[in-house]
Amino acid sequence: MINQAIDQMMIANRKHFMIPGEVVASVAEDNKLRHAFLVLTKVRYAKIPVLDNADHFKGLLSLSMITETMLGMDDVSLTSLDTMCVKDVMQTDVHTVEDPYDLETVLHLLVDDAFLPVVQADGTFTGIVTRREVMKGVNYIGHNLDDFYDVTPKTTGSIISR
């Protein structure tokens, strides 16, 4: 369980953790891989969300997922870019969090994921919570905890790390 003081400070900045869906680069599941390849190349993100026509979150797509379809044993073929769709290669086993999201769950999941898609109860894509934005919140706490709380050590011993 998160310390109550830290939880309160994180919750106060919670709205800053989520990047709204309308400003997040994404592709549609029915887009051809050629379009997705161009999007990923231009935005320079490692992975982007995949949505359906009603803005429901369906998965994630990376440049490596696309290039894997292009690689043969002896050469590179661009044919798959015009014949395959995003839904044919996207990652579907993705952790998501429901809006409003639980901060403790987000902290645990961001250990392994650079960002988490945020969805509404019906699966509609709302945005992403990134490790970077959460780390900004942790940085804020580290620099401002004394402005809000009196912190005194319980013992003089060292802190044990995991």
Coordinates of N, CA and C in Angstrom, one line a residue:
M1 N 0.8 -1.2 0.0 CA 0.0 0.0 0.0 C 0.9 1.2 0.0
I2 N 0.5 2.2 -0.8 CA 1.3 3.5 -0.9 C 1.1 4.3 0.4
N3 N 2.2 4.9 0.8 CA 2.1 5.8 2.0 C 1.0 6.9 1.7
Q4 N 0.2 7.2 2.7 CA -0.9 8.1 2.6 C -0.5 9.5 2.1
A5 N 0.6 10.0 2.6 CA 1.0 11.3 2.2 C 1.4 11.4 0.8
I6 N 2.2 10.3 0.4 CA 2.6 10.3 -1.0 C 1.4 10.0 -2.0
D7 N 0.5 9.2 -1.5 CA -0.7 9.0 -2.3 C -1.5 10.3 -2.5
Q8 N -1.6 11.1 -1.5 CA -2.3 12.3 -1.6 C -1.6 13.3 -2.6
M9 N -0.3 13.4 -2.5 CA 0.4 14.2 -3.4 C 0.3 13.7 -4.8
M10 N 0.4 12.4 -5.0 CA 0.3 11.9 -6.4 C -1.1 12.1 -7.0
I11 N -2.2 11.9 -6.1 CA -3.5 12.1 -6.6 C -3.8 13.5 -7.0
A12 N -3.2 14.5 -6.2 CA -3.3 15.9 -6.6 C -2.8 16.2 -8.0
N13 N -1.8 15.4 -8.4 CA -1.2 15.7 -9.8 C -1.7 14.6 -10.8
R14 N -2.6 13.8 -10.4 CA -3.1 12.7 -11.3 C -3.5 13.1 -12.7
K15 N -4.2 14.2 -12.8 CA -4.7 14.7 -14.1 C -3.6 15.0 -15.1
H16 N -2.4 15.2 -14.5 CA -1.2 15.5 -15.4 C -0.6 14.3 -15.9
F17 N -0.9 13.1 -15.3 CA -0.2 11.9 -15.8 C -0.8 11.4 -17.1
M18 N -2.0 11.7 -17.4 CA -2.6 11.1 -18.6 C -2.5 12.1 -19.8
I19 N -2.0 11.6 -20.9 CA -2.0 12.3 -22.1 C -3.3 12.0 -22.9
P20 N -4.1 13.0 -23.2 CA -5.4 12.7 -23.8 C -5.3 12.0 -25.1
G21 N -6.2 11.1 -25.4 CA -6.3 10.3 -26.6 C -6.2 11.1 -27.9
E22 N -6.8 12.3 -27.9 CA -6.8 13.1 -29.1 C -5.5 13.7 -29.5
V23 N -4.5 13.6 -28.6 CA -3.1 14.1 -29.0 C -2.1 12.9 -29.1
V24 N -2.6 11.7 -28.9 CA -1.8 10.5 -29.0 C -1.8 10.0 -30.4
A25 N -0.7 9.7 -31.0 CA -0.7 9.1 -32.4 C -1.2 7.7 -32.3
S26 N -2.1 7.4 -33.2 CA -2.7 6.0 -33.2 C -3.0 5.6 -34.7
V27 N -3.3 4.4 -34.8 CA -3.7 3.9 -36.2 C -5.0 3.1 -36.0
A28 N -5.7 2.9 -37.0 CA -6.9 2.1 -37.0 C -6.6 0.6 -37.3
E29 N -7.3 -0.3 -36.7 CA -7.0 -1.7 -36.9 C -7.1 -2.2 -38.4
D30 N -7.9 -1.4 -39.2 CA -8.1 -1.8 -40.6 C -7.2 -1.1 -41.5
N31 N -6.3 -0.2 -41.0 CA -5.3 0.5 -41.9 C -4.4 -0.6 -42.4
K32 N -3.9 -0.3 -43.6 CA -2.9 -1.2 -44.2 C -1.6 -0.9 -43.5
L33 N -0.7 -1.9 -43.5 CA 0.6 -1.7 -42.8 C 1.4 -0.6 -43.4
R34 N 1.3 -0.3 -44.7 CA 2.0 0.8 -45.3 C 1.7 2.1 -44.6
H35 N 0.4 2.4 -44.3 CA 0.0 3.6 -43.6 C 0.6 3.6 -42.2
A36 N 0.5 2.5 -41.5 CA 1.0 2.4 -40.1 C 2.5 2.5 -40.1
F37 N 3.2 2.0 -41.1 CA 4.7 2.1 -41.2 C 5.1 3.6 -41.3
L38 N 4.3 4.3 -42.1 CA 4.6 5.7 -42.3 C 4.4 6.5 -41.0
V39 N 3.3 6.2 -40.3 CA 2.9 6.9 -39.1 C 4.0 6.6 -38.0
L40 N 4.4 5.4 -37.8 CA 5.4 5.0 -36.8 C 6.7 5.7 -37.2
T41 N 7.1 5.7 -38.4 CA 8.3 6.3 -38.9 C 8.3 7.8 -38.6
K42 N 7.2 8.5 -38.8 CA 7.2 9.9 -38.7 C 7.1 10.3 -37.2
V43 N 6.3 9.6 -36.4 CA 6.2 10.0 -35.0 C 7.3 9.6 -34.1
R44 N 8.1 8.6 -34.5 CA 9.2 8.1 -33.8 C 8.9 7.6 -32.4
Y45 N 7.8 7.0 -32.3 CA 7.4 6.3 -31.0 C 7.7 4.8 -31.2
A46 N 8.0 4.1 -30.1 CA 8.3 2.7 -30.1 C 7.0 1.9 -30.4
K47 N 5.9 2.3 -29.8 CA 4.6 1.7 -30.0 C 3.5 2.7 -30.0
I48 N 2.4 2.4 -30.7 CA 1.3 3.3 -30.7 C 0.0 2.5 -30.5
P49 N -1.1 3.1 -30.0 CA -2.3 2.4 -29.8 C -3.0 2.1 -31.2
V50 N -3.7 1.0 -31.2 CA -4.6 0.6 -32.3 C -6.0 0.7 -31.9
L51 N -6.8 1.4 -32.7 CA -8.2 1.6 -32.4 C -9.1 1.1 -33.5
D52 N -10.4 0.8 -33.1 CA -11.4 0.5 -34.2 C -12.0 1.8 -34.6
N53 N -13.0 1.6 -35.5 CA -13.7 2.8 -36.1 C -14.5 3.6 -35.0
A54 N -14.8 3.0 -33.9 CA -15.6 3.7 -32.8 C -14.7 4.1 -31.7
D55 N -13.4 4.2 -31.9 CA -12.4 4.6 -31.0 C -12.2 3.7 -29.8
H56 N -12.5 2.4 -29.9 CA -12.3 1.4 -28.9 C -10.8 0.9 -29.0
F57 N -10.2 0.8 -27.9 CA -8.8 0.3 -27.9 C -8.8 -1.2 -28.3
K58 N -7.9 -1.5 -29.2 CA -7.8 -2.9 -29.7 C -6.4 -3.5 -29.5
G59 N -5.3 -2.7 -29.4 CA -4.0 -3.3 -29.2 C -2.9 -2.2 -29.4
L60 N -1.7 -2.7 -29.5 CA -0.6 -1.8 -29.8 C 0.2 -2.3 -31.0
L61 N 0.8 -1.4 -31.6 CA 1.6 -1.7 -32.8 C 3.0 -1.0 -32.7
S62 N 4.0 -1.8 -33.1 CA 5.4 -1.3 -33.1 C 6.0 -1.4 -34.5
L63 N 7.0 -0.7 -34.8 CA 7.7 -0.7 -36.1 C 8.3 -2.1 -36.3
S64 N 8.8 -2.7 -35.2 CA 9.3 -4.1 -35.4 C 8.3 -5.1 -35.7
M65 N 7.0 -4.9 -35.3 CA 6.0 -5.9 -35.7 C 5.7 -5.8 -37.2
I66 N 5.9 -4.6 -37.7 CA 5.7 -4.4 -39.2 C 6.9 -5.0 -40.0
T67 N 8.1 -4.6 -39.5 CA 9.2 -5.0 -40.3 C 9.4 -6.5 -40.2
E68 N 8.9 -7.2 -39.2 CA 9.0 -8.6 -39.1 C 8.2 -9.3 -40.3
T69 N 7.1 -8.7 -40.8 CA 6.4 -9.2 -41.9 C 7.1 -9.0 -43.2
M70 N 8.1 -8.1 -43.2 CA 8.8 -7.7 -44.5 C 10.0 -8.6 -44.7
L71 N 10.5 -9.3 -43.6 CA 11.7 -10.0 -43.7 C 11.5 -11.4 -44.1
G72 N 12.2 -11.8 -45.2 CA 12.3 -13.2 -45.7 C 13.6 -13.8 -45.3
M73 N 13.9 -15.0 -45.8 CA 15.1 -15.6 -45.5 C 16.3 -14.9 -46.1
D74 N 16.1 -14.4 -47.3 CA 17.2 -13.9 -48.1 C 17.0 -12.4 -48.5
D75 N 15.8 -11.8 -48.4 CA 15.7 -10.4 -48.7 C 14.5 -9.8 -48.0
V76 N 14.2 -8.6 -48.3 CA 13.1 -7.8 -47.7 C 12.1 -7.6 -48.8
S77 N 10.8 -7.8 -48.4 CA 9.7 -7.7 -49.4 C 8.7 -6.6 -48.8
L78 N 8.3 -5.7 -49.6 CA 7.4 -4.7 -49.2 C 5.9 -5.1 -49.5
T79 N 5.7 -6.2 -50.0 CA 4.4 -6.7 -50.4 C 3.4 -6.7 -49.2
S80 N 3.9 -7.1 -48.1 CA 3.1 -7.2 -46.9 C 2.5 -5.8 -46.5
L81 N 3.2 -4.8 -46.8 CA 2.7 -3.4 -46.5 C 1.4 -3.1 -47.2
D82 N 1.2 -3.7 -48.3 CA 0.0 -3.4 -49.1 C -1.1 -4.5 -48.9
T83 N -0.7 -5.7 -48.5 CA -1.7 -6.8 -48.4 C -2.2 -7.0 -47.0
M84 N -1.4 -6.6 -46.0 CA -1.8 -6.9 -44.6 C -2.3 -5.7 -43.9
C85 N -3.2 -5.9 -42.9 CA -3.7 -4.8 -42.1 C -3.1 -4.8 -40.7
V86 N -3.2 -3.7 -40.0 CA -2.7 -3.5 -38.7 C -3.2 -4.7 -37.8
K87 N -4.4 -5.0 -37.9 CA -5.0 -6.1 -37.0 C -4.3 -7.4 -37.2
D88 N -3.7 -7.6 -38.3 CA -3.0 -8.9 -38.6 C -1.7 -9.1 -37.8
V89 N -1.1 -8.0 -37.3 CA 0.2 -8.1 -36.7 C 0.2 -7.4 -35.3
M90 N -0.8 -6.7 -34.9 CA -0.8 -5.9 -33.6 C -0.7 -6.9 -32.4
Q91 N -0.2 -6.3 -31.3 CA -0.2 -7.0 -30.0 C -1.5 -6.7 -29.3
T92 N -2.2 -7.8 -28.9 CA -3.5 -7.7 -28.3 C -3.5 -8.0 -26.8
D93 N -2.4 -8.7 -26.3 CA -2.4 -9.0 -24.9 C -1.7 -7.8 -24.2
V94 N -2.4 -6.7 -24.0 CA -1.9 -5.5 -23.5 C -2.6 -5.1 -22.2
H95 N -1.8 -4.7 -21.2 CA -2.4 -4.1 -20.0 C -3.0 -2.8 -20.3
T96 N -4.2 -2.6 -19.8 CA -4.9 -1.3 -19.9 C -5.4 -1.0 -18.5
V97 N -5.7 0.3 -18.3 CA -6.3 0.7 -17.0 C -7.6 1.5 -17.3
E98 N -8.6 1.3 -16.5 CA -9.9 2.0 -16.7 C -9.9 3.4 -16.1
D99 N -10.4 4.3 -16.8 CA -10.6 5.7 -16.3 C -11.8 5.8 -15.5
P100 N -11.7 6.3 -14.2 CA -10.5 6.8 -13.5 C -9.7 5.6 -13.1
Y101 N -8.4 5.7 -13.2 CA -7.5 4.6 -12.9 C -7.0 4.7 -11.5
D102 N -6.6 3.5 -11.0 CA -6.0 3.3 -9.6 C -4.5 3.6 -9.7
L103 N -4.0 4.5 -9.0 CA -2.6 4.9 -9.1 C -1.7 3.8 -8.7
E104 N -2.0 3.0 -7.7 CA -1.1 1.9 -7.3 C -1.0 0.9 -8.4
T105 N -2.1 0.6 -9.0 CA -2.0 -0.4 -10.2 C -1.2 0.2 -11.3
V106 N -1.3 1.4 -11.6 CA -0.5 2.1 -12.6 C 1.0 2.0 -12.3
L107 N 1.3 2.3 -11.0 CA 2.7 2.2 -10.6 C 3.3 0.8 -10.8
H108 N 2.6 -0.2 -10.5 CA 3.0 -1.6 -10.6 C 3.2 -1.9 -12.1
L109 N 2.2 -1.6 -12.9 CA 2.3 -1.9 -14.3 C 3.4 -1.1 -15.1
L110 N 3.7 0.1 -14.7 CA 4.7 0.9 -15.4 C 6.1 0.4 -15.1
V111 N 6.3 -0.5 -14.2 CA 7.6 -1.1 -14.0 C 8.0 -1.8 -15.3
D112 N 7.1 -2.5 -16.0 CA 7.4 -3.3 -17.2 C 6.9 -2.6 -18.5
D113 N 6.0 -1.6 -18.4 CA 5.5 -1.0 -19.6 C 5.8 0.5 -19.6
A114 N 6.2 1.0 -20.8 CA 6.6 2.5 -20.9 C 5.3 3.3 -20.8
F115 N 4.2 2.8 -21.2 CA 2.9 3.5 -21.1 C 1.8 2.5 -20.9
L116 N 0.7 3.0 -20.4 CA -0.5 2.2 -20.3 C -1.7 2.9 -21.0
P117 N -2.4 2.2 -21.9 CA -3.6 2.8 -22.5 C -4.7 2.9 -21.4
V118 N -5.4 4.0 -21.4 CA -6.5 4.3 -20.5 C -7.7 4.2 -21.3
V119 N -8.7 3.4 -20.8 CA -10.0 3.2 -21.5 C -11.1 3.4 -20.6
Q120 N -12.3 3.7 -21.1 CA -13.5 3.8 -20.4 C -14.0 2.4 -20.2
A121 N -15.1 2.3 -19.4 CA -15.7 0.9 -19.1 C -16.1 0.2 -20.4
D122 N -16.5 0.9 -21.4 CA -16.9 0.3 -22.6 C -15.7 0.0 -23.6
G123 N -14.5 0.3 -23.2 CA -13.3 0.1 -24.0 C -12.9 1.2 -24.9
T124 N -13.6 2.4 -24.8 CA -13.3 3.5 -25.6 C -11.9 4.1 -25.1
F125 N -11.1 4.4 -26.0 CA -9.7 4.9 -25.7 C -9.8 6.3 -25.2
T126 N -9.2 6.5 -24.0 CA -9.2 7.9 -23.4 C -7.9 8.6 -23.5
G127 N -6.8 7.8 -23.5 CA -5.5 8.4 -23.5 C -4.4 7.4 -23.0
I128 N -3.3 7.9 -22.7 CA -2.2 7.0 -22.1 C -1.6 7.6 -20.9
V129 N -1.2 6.8 -19.9 CA -0.4 7.2 -18.8 C 1.0 6.7 -19.1
T130 N 1.9 7.6 -19.1 CA 3.3 7.2 -19.4 C 4.2 7.2 -18.2
R131 N 5.2 6.3 -18.2 CA 6.1 6.2 -17.1 C 6.8 7.6 -16.9
R132 N 7.1 8.3 -18.0 CA 7.7 9.6 -18.0 C 6.9 10.6 -17.1
E133 N 5.6 10.7 -17.4 CA 4.7 11.6 -16.7 C 4.6 11.2 -15.2
V134 N 4.5 10.0 -14.9 CA 4.5 9.5 -13.5 C 5.8 9.8 -12.8
M135 N 6.9 9.6 -13.5 CA 8.2 10.0 -12.9 C 8.3 11.5 -12.6
K136 N 7.7 12.3 -13.4 CA 7.7 13.7 -13.1 C 6.9 14.0 -11.8
G137 N 5.9 13.2 -11.6 CA 5.1 13.3 -10.3 C 6.0 12.8 -9.1
V138 N 6.7 11.8 -9.3 CA 7.6 11.3 -8.2 C 8.7 12.3 -8.0
N139 N 9.2 12.9 -9.0 CA 10.2 14.0 -8.9 C 9.7 15.2 -8.1
Y140 N 8.4 15.5 -8.4 CA 7.8 16.6 -7.7 C 7.7 16.3 -6.2
I141 N 7.3 15.1 -5.8 CA 7.2 14.7 -4.4 C 8.5 14.7 -3.8
G142 N 9.5 14.2 -4.5 CA 10.9 14.2 -3.9 C 11.4 15.6 -3.6
H143 N 11.0 16.6 -4.4 CA 11.5 17.9 -4.1 C 10.5 18.8 -3.3
N144 N 9.3 18.3 -3.0 CA 8.3 19.2 -2.3 C 7.7 18.5 -1.1
L145 N 8.0 17.3 -0.8 CA 7.4 16.6 0.4 C 7.5 17.5 1.6
D146 N 8.7 18.1 1.9 CA 8.9 18.9 3.1 C 8.0 20.2 3.1
D147 N 7.5 20.6 2.0 CA 6.6 21.8 1.9 C 5.2 21.4 2.4
F148 N 4.9 20.1 2.4 CA 3.5 19.7 2.8 C 3.5 18.9 4.1
Y149 N 4.6 18.2 4.4 CA 4.6 17.3 5.6 C 5.9 17.5 6.4
D150 N 5.8 17.2 7.7 CA 7.0 17.1 8.5 C 7.5 15.7 8.5
V151 N 8.6 15.4 8.0 CA 9.1 14.1 7.9 C 10.3 13.9 8.9
T152 N 10.1 12.9 9.8 CA 11.1 12.6 10.8 C 11.3 11.1 10.7
P153 N 12.6 10.7 10.7 CA 12.9 9.2 10.7 C 12.5 8.5 12.0
K154 N 12.0 7.3 11.9 CA 11.7 6.5 13.0 C 12.9 5.9 13.7
T155 N 13.9 5.5 12.9 CA 15.1 5.0 13.4 C 16.3 5.6 12.8
T156 N 17.5 5.4 13.3 CA 18.7 5.9 12.7 C 19.3 4.9 11.8
G157 N 18.7 3.8 11.6 CA 19.3 2.7 10.7 C 19.1 3.1 9.3
S158 N 19.8 2.4 8.4 CA 19.7 2.6 7.0 C 18.4 2.1 6.4
I159 N 18.0 2.6 5.2 CA 16.9 2.2 4.5 C 17.3 0.9 3.7
I160 N 16.5 -0.1 3.8 CA 16.8 -1.4 3.1 C 16.1 -1.3 1.7
S161 N 16.8 -1.5 0.6 CA 16.2 -1.5 -0.7 C 15.9 -2.9 -1.2
R162 N 15.0 -2.9 -2.1 CA 14.6 -4.3 -2.6 C 15.3 -4.6 -3.9

